[in-house]
Amino acid sequence: MPTMSSTTATIRLPDAGLPPAAEALRGEVREFLRVERDRGTIQSTSDAWLAGFDAGFSGRLGDRGWLGMTWPRRYGGHEQPSLHRFVVIEELLAAGAPVVAHWVTDRQSGPALLRYGTEEQRRRLLPEMARGRSFFAIGMSEPDSGSDLASVRTTARRDGAGWRLNGTKVWTSQAHHCDYMIALCRSSPRDDDARHDGLSQFIVDLRSPGLTISPIRLLDGEHHFNEVLLEDVFVGDDMVLGDVGSGWSQVTSELAFERSGPERFLSTLPLLVALVRVADPDDRRQAVAIGQLVAQLWTLRRLSVQIAAALDRGEAPDVAAALVKDLGTTLENEIIDVARSVAPTEPSATAADPFARELARAVLHAPGFTLRGGTNEVLRGIVARRLGLR
Amino acid sequence: MNAGSPDDRALLERTVGEIMADHCPPEIVAAAEGSWDEPLWAALAEAGMSTVGVPEHLGGSGGEPADAAAVLRVVAAHAGPVPLAEALFPVAAGCAVSGLAFPEGPSTVAVGPGLTIRRTAAGVVLDGTAPRVPYARFASRILVAGDGGGDHPELVALLDPAHLTLAIGDNLAGEPRDDLVAAGSEISTSDVAEVPAGTAAQLHRLGALARAVQIAAALGMVLELTVRYAGQREQFGRPIGRFQAVAHQVAVLAGLAAAAGAAADAAVASLSRSSDPAGHRLAVAAAKARTSAAAGPAARIAHQVHGAIGFTQEHRLHHLTRRLWSWREEFGSDEHWAAELGRAVLTAGPDELWPTITRI
């Protein structure tokens, strides 16, 4: 007879709370956000972590010591516990604050540099990143490489004391505003029997000669994504990230940072807040629909705290992280459905009614929720594999 | 017992797991339908597992709510046909708040808005109906809680079901659920005590918390059975779990189970934070709403993956799925608790939504 053993152990993490010091920090962050809201820098709109680029805001966060929080002091970091960083980011996300400028830099580029960068790279690049003055973009996807990242075709060819990069990167968020892109390239020819070999990562200055950035507009016309064309772009040996040929293992560990955070269920929280503003507490149907959403949101946040605590203990809760992303992005969409049913409104970006504007924004951004950071189908595959099915 | 640490809890789970392996195979669960399994209850009681989380001065084994939840989780995952959920949560809390001694035999709780209970010179007067009291006809004592009626204080009483009128019934899994019907009858008892206003509602809430823990545990086992079956059953020359469509459904089931587990655990933890009773109320509402809402879709996936064999009496899957379909309604459905949570959120207003979520 089966016991509550392997499967349960795979998906189940111990309940966790946040330490009192982290909760105290929460108060400071809320006060900071109140001031920012008063000065009009926070619009509290859905999907602000994709679309809200404000270098000044990121700079003020850096000045408060809320970027690179966990990094060593010698690289400009603040050596804070990771659970403190968790509190800061969940408060920023819940507020719909414009975090885009530093988002990738703080979440994955910095940690990747800390893990794989040379001492010289860390000393030169990390302090400005932690100050919120230097911003990084991701250079992984290509026109023919979405979920299947090992199929990247951008090449890196040896040239004297460096490399020449040729190829095209796409979906490069905010490349038109950022300073650097960490590009995954094929540095030796593809071997079909070992397709994960021969990949390397390069830190590319986005102002390099031979590099052309052009917009890929979202369906609502907004410009966040770019195509980055690399034509004989030179990258010196001092800007190789990690070991030549180890790109695959480096990016997969980087993607783990991308998957587990509260951004995976908070994208439409501003719409839910707007819904609470217009709903009627005495209407039972509305109360039930909103109560069900709040119950899910609360549950996912508790799971997310569990994951943060597990990461803090040095564990790698990849299945739980994949599940949160799957459940969370589904909830982000469900919030839209409930909003439509509880408060029927024609969504419009030009409406005077803020609820109609918020709904419009959420509807038009929703297709991205279940794509970015690994499609939900890829994530379900990861979960099934870890459960021993595939 | 000095339970409390995660290590102690793991030991507790192992102890209960061994008892369940010995005393609660699927045949026992099947045979207990419309009844209960006294030997299993006796084995759990013998090991002190029927009083975990009950303060020692009331005759319990001591420990925290999380310890009681750990015991309940293992028993529920095996579909144990015993009134443990009721004893470990509402009855234990009712005894703790009233100072009444925790019953030695199997006990359960009768609570509901239709029940009033007052003290008179002759004894306790019970009026109204408490529908579907778990295991009432097999309990040695029923903790009855209800409205004091008018200006009277709220009371709880431990009653012997032999003196009560019960209308026998069962839930979908054959677990006893009897209506307690009282028409102003005087019941002689010394086991009656005055309790703070709101106690009856709190005992109902703890019943919901216990069901949330049971649902989460059952979902964990349903996932376990489903993963196992999908890995073993071969069609078209390979295990059905290799088919992407099936694998993805199992991954969805894993998500439902993981979320239910997190919700139930968090609600149990909220019980220990006595400084925030309002937060505890909302946490239980959220946990029962989430676990109950997950029960249906999870059972649907499990049955779909198991195919026809899972739809038979022969396979044990239904011991869990019929409980899920029952437990999701008991002590308030997902809709009931979502309404309570939604009303609280809407009354507090938009600026309090996120602060509430991070507090509870």
mmCIF file of C-alpha atoms in Angstrom, chain A residues 165 175 181 204-213 227-233:
data_model
loop_
_atom_site.group_PDB
_atom_site.id
_atom_site.type_symbol
_atom_site.label_atom_id
_atom_site.label_comp_id
_atom_site.label_asym_id
_atom_site.label_seq_id
_atom_site.Cartn_x
_atom_site.Cartn_y
_atom_site.Cartn_z
ATOM 1 C CA LEU A 165 29.020 37.447 -31.842
ATOM 2 C CA ALA A 175 17.149 46.449 -24.213
ATOM 3 C CA MET A 181 22.705 42.056 -22.045
ATOM 4 C CA VAL A 204 27.457 42.394 -24.061
ATOM 5 C CA ASP A 205 27.575 46.197 -23.861
ATOM 6 C CA LEU A 206 24.351 47.250 -25.556
ATOM 7 C CA ARG A 207 26.145 50.271 -27.067
ATOM 8 C CA SER A 208 28.659 48.073 -28.893
ATOM 9 C CA PRO A 209 29.303 48.681 -32.611
ATOM 10 C CA GLY A 210 27.453 46.157 -34.759
ATOM 11 C CA LEU A 211 24.551 45.878 -32.341
ATOM 12 C CA THR A 212 21.105 47.043 -33.511
ATOM 13 C CA ILE A 213 18.088 47.239 -31.220
ATOM 14 C CA GLU A 227 14.958 42.382 -31.242
ATOM 15 C CA VAL A 228 18.715 42.645 -30.757
ATOM 16 C CA LEU A 229 20.707 42.033 -33.918
ATOM 17 C CA LEU A 230 24.352 41.119 -33.368
ATOM 18 C CA GLU A 231 26.636 41.588 -36.385
ATOM 19 C CA ASP A 232 30.270 40.843 -35.616
ATOM 20 C CA VAL A 233 29.872 42.379 -32.175
#
